[in-house]
Amino acid sequence: SQTIHQWPATLVQPVGSPLSLECTVEGTSNPNLYWYRQAAGRGLQLLFYSVGIGQISSEVPQNLSASRPQDRQFILSSKKLLLSDSGFYLCAWSEWGITPFFGQGTRLTVV
Amino acid sequence: TQLLEQSPQFLSIQEGENLTVYCNSSSVFSSLQWYRQEPGEGPVLLVTVVTGGEVKKLKRLTFQFGDARKDSSLHITAAQPGDTGLYLCAIQGAQKLVFGQGTRLTINP
């Protein structure tokens, strides 16, 4: 069966520091991968999605970037965090025609 | 503007009451998903509705897809504290899933 792993679960980082959140999927090949951000108690905003290795689509301009160095690995990064980058970050995967499944999320607090 | 509008944004009711939350759009969709999310966790899929007018039941939860496939509702009968959470509707566009802002539901014992 397929599983998705996302880490770390929580992270506290100072303003101006770099960021790297990692997401890996097991049990499937060539999945669609997504990064979402969620403000407290609200809906999910799609940040990036990828349909294959090295293929990244950005939905909104921001201080973040994404990379997909391997088929089942999706990384969310920032060179210098801003206070406004705080939030709950969710990775998800899907196959064509199948509803996405989500990781457990990373709570990022920028201080 | 939001592609999907969910209402109400917040709802707090007593255990045992019934409730309905809504997901509306001006666009037509081929399918629509409902998720429930608990604090600190990722959303969990509840149901996918595909056919206009379709009704799906999941224990005390009843999901309906509008005839024109532009809206959906979730009805909960005899709500329980375990139903507390953020309910999100979503539609799958080309290669990506777009969410509404959610309804925060609180069931008080």
GROMACS .gro file of C-alpha atoms in nm:
model
  220
    1SER     CA    1   0.000   0.000   0.000
    2GLN     CA    2   0.102   0.358  -0.054
    3THR     CA    3   0.228   0.577   0.228
    4ILE     CA    4   0.340   0.935   0.253
    5HIS     CA    5   0.596   1.065   0.500
    6GLN     CA    6   0.645   1.427   0.587
    7TRP     CA    7   0.890   1.571   0.834
    8PRO     CA    8   0.953   1.736   1.066
    9ALA     CA    9   0.616   1.754   1.241
   10THR     CA   10   0.694   2.086   1.405
   11LEU     CA   11   0.962   2.344   1.341
   12VAL     CA   12   1.052   2.677   1.498
   13GLN     CA   13   1.288   2.889   1.292
   14PRO     CA   14   1.418   3.246   1.326
   15VAL     CA   15   1.343   3.507   1.065
   16GLY     CA   16   1.606   3.501   0.791
   17SER     CA   17   1.701   3.137   0.841
   18PRO     CA   18   1.673   2.877   0.564
   19LEU     CA   19   1.403   2.611   0.541
   20SER     CA   20   1.388   2.259   0.408
   21LEU     CA   21   1.080   2.040   0.446
   22GLU     CA   22   1.087   1.693   0.297
   23CYS     CA   23   0.811   1.466   0.175
   24THR     CA   24   0.849   1.113   0.042
   25VAL     CA   25   0.597   0.868  -0.097
   26GLU     CA   26   0.623   0.489  -0.097
   27GLY     CA   27   0.437   0.225  -0.289
   28THR     CA   28   0.371   0.414  -0.611
   29SER     CA   29   0.556   0.542  -0.916
   30ASN     CA   30   0.544   0.880  -1.087
   31PRO     CA   31   0.286   1.030  -0.851
   32ASN     CA   32   0.164   1.386  -0.871
   33LEU     CA   33   0.304   1.568  -0.568
   34TYR     CA   34   0.174   1.880  -0.399
   35TRP     CA   35   0.269   2.131  -0.131
   36TYR     CA   36  -0.013   2.318   0.042
   37ARG     CA   37  -0.011   2.580   0.317
   38GLN     CA   38  -0.293   2.626   0.560
   39ALA     CA   39  -0.362   2.928   0.779
   40ALA     CA   40  -0.507   2.850   1.121
   41GLY     CA   41  -0.844   2.680   1.087
   42ARG     CA   42  -0.883   2.770   0.723
   43GLY     CA   43  -0.867   2.607   0.381
   44LEU     CA   44  -0.561   2.489   0.197
   45GLN     CA   45  -0.370   2.707  -0.043
   46LEU     CA   46  -0.184   2.521  -0.316
   47LEU     CA   47   0.178   2.635  -0.331
   48PHE     CA   48   0.346   2.397  -0.575
   49TYR     CA   49   0.268   2.082  -0.766
   50SER     CA   50   0.480   1.843  -0.967
   51VAL     CA   51   0.385   1.585  -1.228
   52GLY     CA   52   0.736   1.443  -1.266
   53ILE     CA   53   1.103   1.466  -1.169
   54GLY     CA   54   1.230   1.820  -1.209
   55GLN     CA   55   0.886   1.949  -1.311
   56ILE     CA   56   0.758   2.212  -1.069
   57SER     CA   57   0.459   2.440  -1.111
   58SER     CA   58   0.421   2.737  -0.880
   59GLU     CA   59   0.075   2.861  -0.797
   60VAL     CA   60   0.153   3.181  -0.611
   61PRO     CA   61   0.456   3.411  -0.599
   62GLN     CA   62   0.624   3.380  -0.263
   63ASN     CA   63   0.937   3.337  -0.060
   64LEU     CA   64   0.938   2.962  -0.112
   65SER     CA   65   1.059   2.718  -0.375
   66ALA     CA   66   1.009   2.348  -0.440
   67SER     CA   67   1.219   2.075  -0.594
   68ARG     CA   68   1.167   1.715  -0.694
   69PRO     CA   69   1.510   1.553  -0.713
   70GLN     CA   70   1.371   1.199  -0.721
   71ASP     CA   71   1.045   1.046  -0.840
   72ARG     CA   72   0.894   1.013  -0.492
   73GLN     CA   73   1.065   1.300  -0.311
   74PHE     CA   74   0.932   1.654  -0.290
   75ILE     CA   75   1.115   1.929  -0.103
   76LEU     CA   76   0.992   2.271   0.006
   77SER     CA   77   1.263   2.529   0.065
   78SER     CA   78   1.334   2.887   0.148
   79LYS     CA   79   1.663   3.076   0.157
   80LYS     CA   80   1.540   3.332   0.413
   81LEU     CA   81   1.222   3.281   0.611
   82LEU     CA   82   0.977   3.562   0.677
   83LEU     CA   83   0.733   3.589   0.966
   84SER     CA   84   0.452   3.548   0.714
   85ASP     CA   85   0.585   3.203   0.620
   86SER     CA   86   0.449   3.063   0.945
   87GLY     CA   87   0.174   2.809   0.894
   88PHE     CA   88   0.080   2.446   0.855
   89TYR     CA   89   0.242   2.289   0.551
   90LEU     CA   90   0.095   1.978   0.396
   91CYS     CA   91   0.238   1.747   0.134
   92ALA     CA   92   0.005   1.534  -0.075
   93TRP     CA   93   0.029   1.278  -0.352
   94SER     CA   94  -0.210   1.150  -0.614
   95GLU     CA   95  -0.228   0.942  -0.927
   96TRP     CA   96  -0.430   1.039  -1.231
   97GLY     CA   97  -0.799   1.016  -1.153
   98ILE     CA   98  -0.742   0.935  -0.786
   99THR     CA   99  -0.808   1.179  -0.505
  100PRO     CA  100  -0.494   1.304  -0.331
  101PHE     CA  101  -0.380   1.171   0.003
  102PHE     CA  102  -0.214   1.396   0.257
  103GLY     CA  103   0.080   1.369   0.491
  104GLN     CA  104   0.051   1.457   0.857
  105GLY     CA  105   0.174   1.812   0.805
  106THR     CA  106   0.450   2.035   0.941
  107ARG     CA  107   0.370   2.317   1.180
  108LEU     CA  108   0.620   2.594   1.100
  109THR     CA  109   0.659   2.889   1.334
  110VAL     CA  110   0.890   3.168   1.228
  111VAL     CA  111   1.001   3.382   1.520
  112THR     CA  112  -1.248   3.542  -0.540
  113GLN     CA  113  -1.274   3.187  -0.417
  114LEU     CA  114  -1.356   2.916  -0.667
  115LEU     CA  115  -1.537   2.730  -0.390
  116GLU     CA  116  -1.737   2.909  -0.123
  117GLN     CA  117  -1.814   2.720   0.194
  118SER     CA  118  -2.076   2.824   0.445
  119PRO     CA  119  -2.102   2.876   0.725
  120GLN     CA  120  -1.740   2.945   0.813
  121PHE     CA  121  -1.800   2.850   1.176
  122LEU     CA  122  -2.073   2.641   1.335
  123SER     CA  123  -2.112   2.544   1.699
  124ILE     CA  124  -2.403   2.326   1.804
  125GLN     CA  125  -2.506   2.090   2.080
  126GLU     CA  126  -2.465   1.717   2.067
  127GLY     CA  127  -2.767   1.548   1.913
  128GLU     CA  128  -2.862   1.834   1.681
  129ASN     CA  129  -2.867   1.812   1.303
  130LEU     CA  130  -2.670   2.041   1.074
  131THR     CA  131  -2.597   2.115   0.710
  132VAL     CA  132  -2.293   2.282   0.559
  133TYR     CA  133  -2.261   2.398   0.203
  134CYS     CA  134  -2.008   2.423  -0.076
  135ASN     CA  135  -2.100   2.645  -0.369
  136SER     CA  136  -1.945   2.763  -0.692
  137SER     CA  137  -2.042   2.933  -1.015
  138SER     CA  138  -1.851   2.667  -1.210
  139VAL     CA  139  -1.953   2.316  -1.308
  140PHE     CA  140  -1.738   2.031  -1.181
  141SER     CA  141  -1.696   1.672  -1.287
  142SER     CA  142  -1.654   1.566  -0.926
  143LEU     CA  143  -1.626   1.708  -0.578
  144GLN     CA  144  -1.460   1.578  -0.264
  145TRP     CA  145  -1.534   1.633   0.104
  146TYR     CA  146  -1.255   1.608   0.361
  147ARG     CA  147  -1.246   1.631   0.738
  148GLN     CA  148  -0.939   1.762   0.914
  149GLU     CA  149  -0.854   1.750   1.281
  150PRO     CA  150  -0.606   1.995   1.439
  151GLY     CA  151  -0.246   1.918   1.361
  152GLU     CA  152  -0.327   1.652   1.104
  153GLY     CA  153  -0.374   1.630   0.730
  154PRO     CA  154  -0.721   1.623   0.573
  155VAL     CA  155  -0.884   1.283   0.542
  156LEU     CA  156  -1.109   1.208   0.247
  157LEU     CA  157  -1.472   1.138   0.339
  158VAL     CA  158  -1.638   1.102   0.001
  159THR     CA  159  -1.624   1.185  -0.368
  160VAL     CA  160  -1.944   1.276  -0.551
  161VAL     CA  161  -1.952   1.252  -0.927
  162THR     CA  162  -2.304   1.248  -1.067
  163GLY     CA  163  -2.542   1.546  -1.058
  164GLY     CA  164  -2.807   1.484  -0.793
  165GLU     CA  165  -2.602   1.206  -0.636
  166VAL     CA  166  -2.655   1.134  -0.268
  167LYS     CA  167  -2.403   0.935  -0.065
  168LYS     CA  168  -2.437   0.830   0.295
  169LEU     CA  169  -2.156   0.759   0.537
  170LYS     CA  170  -2.319   0.654   0.866
  171ARG     CA  171  -2.472   0.979   1.000
  172LEU     CA  172  -2.326   1.191   0.721
  173THR     CA  173  -2.522   1.254   0.400
  174PHE     CA  174  -2.351   1.415   0.102
  175GLN     CA  175  -2.537   1.557  -0.194
  176PHE     CA  176  -2.408   1.684  -0.527
  177GLY     CA  177  -2.629   1.945  -0.687
  178ASP     CA  178  -2.817   1.860  -1.005
  179ALA     CA  179  -2.613   2.113  -1.199
  180ARG     CA  180  -2.288   1.988  -1.039
  181LYS     CA  181  -2.205   2.337  -0.911
  182ASP     CA  182  -2.273   2.285  -0.543
  183SER     CA  183  -2.276   2.027  -0.270
  184SER     CA  184  -2.400   1.987   0.084
  185LEU     CA  185  -2.306   1.779   0.385
  186HIS     CA  186  -2.576   1.696   0.637
  187ILE     CA  187  -2.494   1.544   0.974
  188THR     CA  188  -2.768   1.380   1.176
  189ALA     CA  189  -2.752   1.364   1.555
  190ALA     CA  190  -2.409   1.528   1.571
  191GLN     CA  191  -2.157   1.390   1.818
  192PRO     CA  192  -1.846   1.551   1.971
  193GLY     CA  193  -1.636   1.325   1.750
  194ASP     CA  194  -1.773   1.509   1.447
  195THR     CA  195  -1.582   1.820   1.553
  196GLY     CA  196  -1.333   1.933   1.292
  197LEU     CA  197  -1.271   2.137   0.982
  198TYR     CA  198  -1.481   2.023   0.686
  199LEU     CA  199  -1.334   2.105   0.348
  200CYS     CA  200  -1.475   2.065   0.003
  201ALA     CA  201  -1.243   2.038  -0.294
  202ILE     CA  202  -1.249   2.000  -0.667
  203GLN     CA  203  -0.985   1.846  -0.884
  204GLY     CA  204  -0.883   2.067  -1.170
  205ALA     CA  205  -0.616   1.983  -1.423
  206GLN     CA  206  -0.339   1.820  -1.216
  207LYS     CA  207  -0.431   1.991  -0.889
  208LEU     CA  208  -0.684   1.992  -0.607
  209VAL     CA  209  -0.846   2.323  -0.512
  210PHE     CA  210  -1.005   2.366  -0.170
  211GLY     CA  211  -1.271   2.581  -0.020
  212GLN     CA  212  -1.193   2.773   0.298
  213GLY     CA  213  -1.369   2.518   0.513
  214THR     CA  214  -1.636   2.507   0.779
  215ARG     CA  215  -1.510   2.484   1.137
  216LEU     CA  216  -1.760   2.262   1.317
  217THR     CA  217  -1.772   2.230   1.695
  218ILE     CA  218  -2.008   1.986   1.864
  219ASN     CA  219  -2.056   2.064   2.231
  220PRO     CA  220  -2.132   1.776   2.471
   0.00000   0.00000   0.00000
